[in-house]
Tab-separated table of C-alpha atoms in Angstrom:
chain	number	residue	atom	x	y	z
A	8	UNK	CA	0.000	0.000	0.000
A	9	UNK	CA	1.267	3.487	-0.845
A	10	UNK	CA	2.255	5.725	2.030
A	11	UNK	CA	-0.531	8.339	1.593
A	12	UNK	CA	-3.167	5.634	1.897
A	13	UNK	CA	-1.464	4.103	4.932
A	14	UNK	CA	-1.358	7.457	6.723
A	15	UNK	CA	-4.948	8.197	5.696
A	16	UNK	CA	-6.017	4.999	7.440
A	17	UNK	CA	-3.958	5.900	10.519
A	18	UNK	CA	-5.285	9.472	10.765
A	19	UNK	CA	-8.414	8.622	12.759
A	20	UNK	CA	-6.392	6.866	15.480
A	21	UNK	CA	-3.237	8.985	15.524
A	22	UNK	CA	-4.316	11.382	18.270
A	23	UNK	CA	-5.505	8.560	20.509
A	24	UNK	CA	-2.389	6.451	19.956
A	25	UNK	CA	0.193	9.227	20.274
A	26	UNK	CA	-0.975	12.853	20.553
A	27	UNK	CA	-3.070	12.339	23.691
A	28	UNK	CA	-1.087	9.399	25.070
A	29	UNK	CA	1.093	9.997	28.131
A	30	UNK	CA	4.362	9.150	26.357
A	31	UNK	CA	3.435	11.165	23.282
A	32	UNK	CA	2.651	14.201	25.402
A	33	UNK	CA	5.902	13.828	27.311
A	34	UNK	CA	8.047	13.645	24.198
A	35	UNK	CA	6.154	16.518	22.564
A	36	UNK	CA	6.811	18.716	25.617
A	37	UNK	CA	10.508	18.019	25.226
A	38	UNK	CA	10.467	19.045	21.556
A	39	UNK	CA	8.554	22.243	22.352
A	40	UNK	CA	10.982	23.158	25.125
A	41	UNK	CA	13.910	23.012	22.717
A	42	UNK	CA	12.012	24.899	20.033
A	43	UNK	CA	10.887	27.718	22.319
A	44	UNK	CA	14.381	28.099	23.718
A	45	UNK	CA	16.063	28.322	20.310
A	46	UNK	CA	13.332	30.200	18.383
A	47	UNK	CA	11.509	32.489	20.830
A	48	UNK	CA	10.611	35.167	18.269
A	49	UNK	CA	7.756	35.108	15.786
A	50	UNK	CA	8.666	33.741	12.362
A	51	UNK	CA	7.261	32.239	9.160
A	52	UNK	CA	7.239	28.448	9.553
A	53	UNK	CA	6.733	25.692	7.006
A	54	UNK	CA	5.736	22.543	8.844
A	55	UNK	CA	6.052	19.261	6.972
A	56	UNK	CA	4.442	15.922	7.938
A	57	UNK	CA	2.168	17.966	10.221
A	58	UNK	CA	-0.170	15.057	11.004
A	59	UNK	CA	-3.415	16.159	12.615
A	60	UNK	CA	-2.139	19.680	13.231
A	61	UNK	CA	-1.301	19.491	16.921
A	62	UNK	CA	2.062	21.231	16.576
A	63	UNK	CA	0.836	23.618	13.877
A	64	UNK	CA	-1.874	24.984	16.154
A	65	UNK	CA	0.544	25.214	19.076
A	66	UNK	CA	3.100	27.136	16.989
A	67	UNK	CA	0.429	29.492	15.669
A	68	UNK	CA	-0.700	30.170	19.236
A	69	UNK	CA	2.877	31.180	20.061
A	70	UNK	CA	2.584	33.940	17.462
A	71	UNK	CA	4.239	32.204	14.515
A	72	UNK	CA	2.801	32.248	10.989
A	73	UNK	CA	2.470	28.614	9.917
A	74	UNK	CA	1.869	26.742	6.671
A	75	UNK	CA	1.304	23.113	7.697
A	76	UNK	CA	1.629	20.359	5.098
A	77	UNK	CA	1.171	16.593	5.047
A	78	UNK	CA	0.962	13.925	2.350
A	79	UNK	CA	-2.243	12.527	3.894
A	80	UNK	CA	-5.519	14.204	2.932
A	81	UNK	CA	-7.190	12.775	6.042
A	82	UNK	CA	-4.496	14.201	8.321
A	83	UNK	CA	-4.988	17.605	6.686
A	84	UNK	CA	-8.756	17.310	7.046
A	85	UNK	CA	-8.423	16.581	10.762
A	86	UNK	CA	-6.037	19.484	11.242
A	87	UNK	CA	-8.463	21.792	9.456
A	88	UNK	CA	-11.294	20.618	11.714
A	89	UNK	CA	-9.174	21.322	14.794
A	90	UNK	CA	-8.428	24.800	13.499
A	91	UNK	CA	-12.156	25.536	13.150
A	92	UNK	CA	-12.496	24.982	16.905
A	93	UNK	CA	-10.054	27.810	17.620
A	94	UNK	CA	-10.981	31.505	17.858
A	95	UNK	CA	-10.049	32.299	14.266
A	96	UNK	CA	-7.130	34.612	15.009
A	97	UNK	CA	-4.403	32.092	14.260
A	98	UNK	CA	-2.181	32.661	11.240
A	99	UNK	CA	-2.289	29.047	10.119
A	100	UNK	CA	-3.025	27.372	6.780
A	101	UNK	CA	-3.132	23.660	5.948
A	102	UNK	CA	-2.050	22.240	2.573
A	103	UNK	CA	-1.827	18.669	1.341
A	104	UNK	CA	1.671	18.099	-0.049
A	105	UNK	CA	4.274	15.362	0.152
A	106	UNK	CA	7.944	16.139	0.693
A	107	UNK	CA	9.030	15.917	-2.934
A	108	UNK	CA	6.071	18.008	-4.127
A	109	UNK	CA	6.936	20.996	-1.938
A	110	UNK	CA	9.122	22.692	-4.548
A	111	UNK	CA	6.330	22.720	-7.122
A	112	UNK	CA	3.451	23.572	-4.797
A	113	UNK	CA	5.311	26.319	-2.931
A	114	UNK	CA	7.313	27.763	-5.813
A	115	UNK	CA	8.375	31.315	-5.051
A	116	UNK	CA	7.587	31.118	-1.339
A	117	UNK	CA	10.267	31.300	1.347
A	118	UNK	CA	10.167	30.761	5.091
A	119	UNK	CA	12.287	31.518	8.133
A	120	UNK	CA	12.161	27.951	9.374
A	121	UNK	CA	11.140	24.433	8.321
A	122	UNK	CA	9.782	22.253	11.126
A	123	UNK	CA	9.296	18.479	11.110
A	124	UNK	CA	8.298	16.493	14.172
A	125	UNK	CA	8.358	12.818	15.171
A	126	UNK	CA	9.992	10.944	12.368
A	127	UNK	CA	8.090	11.836	9.227
A	128	UNK	CA	11.428	12.276	7.479
A	129	UNK	CA	12.358	8.698	8.395
A	130	UNK	CA	10.077	7.670	5.540
A	131	UNK	CA	12.686	8.941	3.058
A	132	UNK	CA	15.634	6.947	1.727
A	133	UNK	CA	19.131	8.484	1.843
A	134	UNK	CA	18.871	9.373	-1.859
A	135	UNK	CA	15.599	11.258	-1.423
A	136	UNK	CA	16.873	12.877	1.775
A	137	UNK	CA	19.776	14.406	-0.160
A	138	UNK	CA	17.402	15.728	-2.827
A	139	UNK	CA	15.247	17.216	-0.095
A	140	UNK	CA	18.218	19.234	1.123
A	141	UNK	CA	18.123	21.329	-2.058
A	142	UNK	CA	14.334	21.697	-1.852
A	143	UNK	CA	14.637	22.903	1.743
A	144	UNK	CA	17.350	25.382	0.802
A	145	UNK	CA	15.199	26.899	-1.956
A	146	UNK	CA	12.242	27.239	0.421
A	147	UNK	CA	14.199	29.087	3.102
A	148	UNK	CA	15.166	32.730	3.362
A	149	UNK	CA	18.863	33.573	3.759
A	150	UNK	CA	20.001	32.405	7.207
A	151	UNK	CA	16.864	30.249	7.446
A	152	UNK	CA	16.806	27.238	9.784
A	153	UNK	CA	15.760	23.608	9.889
A	154	UNK	CA	14.323	22.113	13.081
A	155	UNK	CA	13.855	18.402	12.394
A	156	UNK	CA	12.920	15.522	14.695
A	157	UNK	CA	13.996	12.045	13.598
A	158	UNK	CA	13.629	8.577	15.049
A	159	UNK	CA	17.124	7.481	16.034
A	160	UNK	CA	19.089	4.506	14.788
A	161	UNK	CA	20.386	3.357	18.176
A	162	UNK	CA	17.535	3.726	20.682
A	163	UNK	CA	18.866	2.170	23.890
A	164	UNK	CA	15.387	1.835	25.398
A	165	UNK	CA	14.278	-0.287	22.452
A	166	UNK	CA	17.313	-2.530	22.519
A	167	UNK	CA	17.008	-3.159	26.248
A	168	UNK	CA	13.267	-3.806	26.047
A	169	UNK	CA	13.425	-6.356	23.243
A	170	UNK	CA	16.553	-8.073	24.572
A	171	UNK	CA	14.707	-8.509	27.870
A	172	UNK	CA	11.883	-10.152	25.942
A	173	UNK	CA	14.421	-12.276	24.019
A	174	UNK	CA	13.324	-10.796	20.700
A	175	UNK	CA	16.751	-10.184	19.255
A	176	UNK	CA	15.544	-9.378	15.731
A	177	UNK	CA	13.334	-6.608	17.091
A	178	UNK	CA	16.160	-5.297	19.248
A	179	UNK	CA	18.202	-4.682	16.089
A	180	UNK	CA	15.385	-3.665	13.739
A	181	UNK	CA	16.440	-0.001	13.528
A	182	UNK	CA	19.786	-1.062	12.063
A	183	UNK	CA	18.057	-2.466	8.967
A	184	UNK	CA	17.763	-0.174	5.952
A	185	UNK	CA	14.949	0.046	5.278
A	186	UNK	CA	12.928	-1.562	8.032
A	187	UNK	CA	9.326	-2.581	7.395
A	188	UNK	CA	7.102	-0.999	10.035
A	189	UNK	CA	3.487	-1.865	10.744
A	190	UNK	CA	1.347	1.247	10.439
A	191	UNK	CA	-2.275	0.514	11.279
A	192	UNK	CA	-2.048	-2.914	9.677
A	193	UNK	CA	-0.036	-1.767	6.656
A	194	UNK	CA	3.702	-2.147	6.036
A	195	UNK	CA	5.727	0.941	5.169
A	196	UNK	CA	9.457	1.378	4.662
A	197	UNK	CA	11.319	3.348	7.337
A	198	UNK	CA	14.982	4.369	7.470
A	199	UNK	CA	16.602	5.071	10.845
A	200	UNK	CA	19.509	7.512	10.988
A	201	UNK	CA	22.052	9.002	13.346
A	202	UNK	CA	22.886	12.700	13.387
A	203	UNK	CA	26.114	12.222	11.400
A	204	UNK	CA	24.216	10.600	8.545
A	205	UNK	CA	21.582	13.334	8.531
A	206	UNK	CA	24.268	16.020	8.553
A	207	UNK	CA	25.795	14.433	5.449
A	208	UNK	CA	22.438	14.576	3.620
A	209	UNK	CA	22.191	18.345	4.092
A	210	UNK	CA	25.904	19.250	4.047
A	211	UNK	CA	25.819	20.853	0.598
A	212	UNK	CA	23.236	23.436	1.615
A	213	UNK	CA	23.247	23.640	5.407
A	214	UNK	CA	25.517	24.095	8.388
A	215	UNK	CA	24.888	21.783	11.313
A	216	UNK	CA	24.137	23.675	14.550
A	217	UNK	CA	23.239	21.192	17.279
A	218	UNK	CA	21.263	18.116	18.273
A	219	UNK	CA	19.198	17.181	21.335
A	220	UNK	CA	17.845	13.845	22.615
A	221	UNK	CA	14.076	13.399	22.848
A	222	UNK	CA	13.119	10.391	24.905
A	223	UNK	CA	16.416	9.075	26.192
A	224	UNK	CA	14.818	8.231	29.552
A	225	UNK	CA	11.177	8.481	28.428
A	226	UNK	CA	10.482	5.269	26.481
A	227	UNK	CA	9.095	4.702	22.969
A	228	UNK	CA	5.341	5.060	22.551
A	229	UNK	CA	4.667	1.314	22.289
A	230	UNK	CA	5.240	1.142	26.059
A	231	UNK	CA	2.206	3.355	26.642
A	232	UNK	CA	0.238	0.393	27.991
A	233	UNK	CA	2.622	0.235	30.956
A	234	UNK	CA	3.237	3.915	31.680
A	235	UNK	CA	-0.338	5.120	31.182
A	236	UNK	CA	-1.088	3.699	34.628
A	237	UNK	CA	2.243	4.764	36.114
A	238	UNK	CA	2.392	8.463	35.321
A	239	UNK	CA	4.496	9.315	38.365
A	240	UNK	CA	7.251	7.061	37.049
A	241	UNK	CA	6.922	8.637	33.634
A	242	UNK	CA	7.148	12.103	35.204
A	243	UNK	CA	10.446	11.103	36.851
A	244	UNK	CA	11.798	9.898	33.504
A	245	UNK	CA	10.710	13.131	31.840
A	246	UNK	CA	12.492	15.110	34.545
A	247	UNK	CA	15.653	13.099	33.908
A	248	UNK	CA	15.361	13.902	30.198
A	249	UNK	CA	15.117	17.569	31.087
A	250	UNK	CA	18.209	17.465	33.294
A	251	UNK	CA	20.326	15.308	30.975
A	252	UNK	CA	19.480	16.832	27.583
A	253	UNK	CA	23.072	16.356	26.466
A	254	UNK	CA	23.844	16.540	22.726
A	255	UNK	CA	25.923	13.343	22.733
A	256	UNK	CA	22.878	11.371	23.949
A	257	UNK	CA	20.899	12.311	20.825
A	258	UNK	CA	21.872	9.191	18.874
A	259	UNK	CA	20.699	6.912	21.684
A	260	UNK	CA	17.269	8.382	22.416
A	261	UNK	CA	13.962	7.326	20.867
A	262	UNK	CA	13.881	10.561	18.828
A	263	UNK	CA	16.266	13.455	18.479
A	264	UNK	CA	16.149	17.069	17.335
A	265	UNK	CA	18.682	18.214	14.775
A	266	UNK	CA	19.062	21.868	13.810
A	267	UNK	CA	20.695	23.387	10.723
A	268	UNK	CA	21.241	26.854	9.284
A	269	UNK	CA	21.093	27.538	5.566
A	270	UNK	CA	24.459	28.354	3.999
A	271	UNK	CA	24.642	31.708	2.187
């Protein structure tokens, strides 16, 4: 099944499975903390793989001007419905567009920042990731930035969890390129990267700035069934993530933020 159809089928359950789940909320708070710290001033943002619009609405409420895009028409529809429930003052627009279609659909437009959360870019092969670097550069103003959140290649939580369950193949699944991942009953290809690999994809057009771990202590979302009833333990893990948000831990967390600046 093609990716747009797979994500369309997942759209109805995405908020329940991740957005409103305890682990999803914890990891999203971590991402927002880094974003607010590094980009406190209002700017023009292009969000890609926006999902159901949770981050887009949040960013617009912080005073940013946001164009939120996603390959899934159902994700865009849900984001649009969420926006209708707001007061109408938000500078936010939704547009259906996949990564490789951005250049054509947004020709002539430029932004201060491109934002991608929670691994949408892991759906791209290394070859397409390199091509996307040029597309991103063309869509950014001089000195524009990338703020991208990837799923990591070496998640220690995942390795420990599956080794404990004696599921060795699963413990090493992120090392496979690509790995077939079950998305709402459908198989899609996913590539897991470390920050060095991602930096190489964008090296021609961007300067690497920094990286942060997201979910080094907080576990992956498939452990929601355990932590949903143990929120105090999860709160302790989130606090540890806040204290130990060290750049060198980025490659070993569940997700990580990587930031770049466009080269002049």
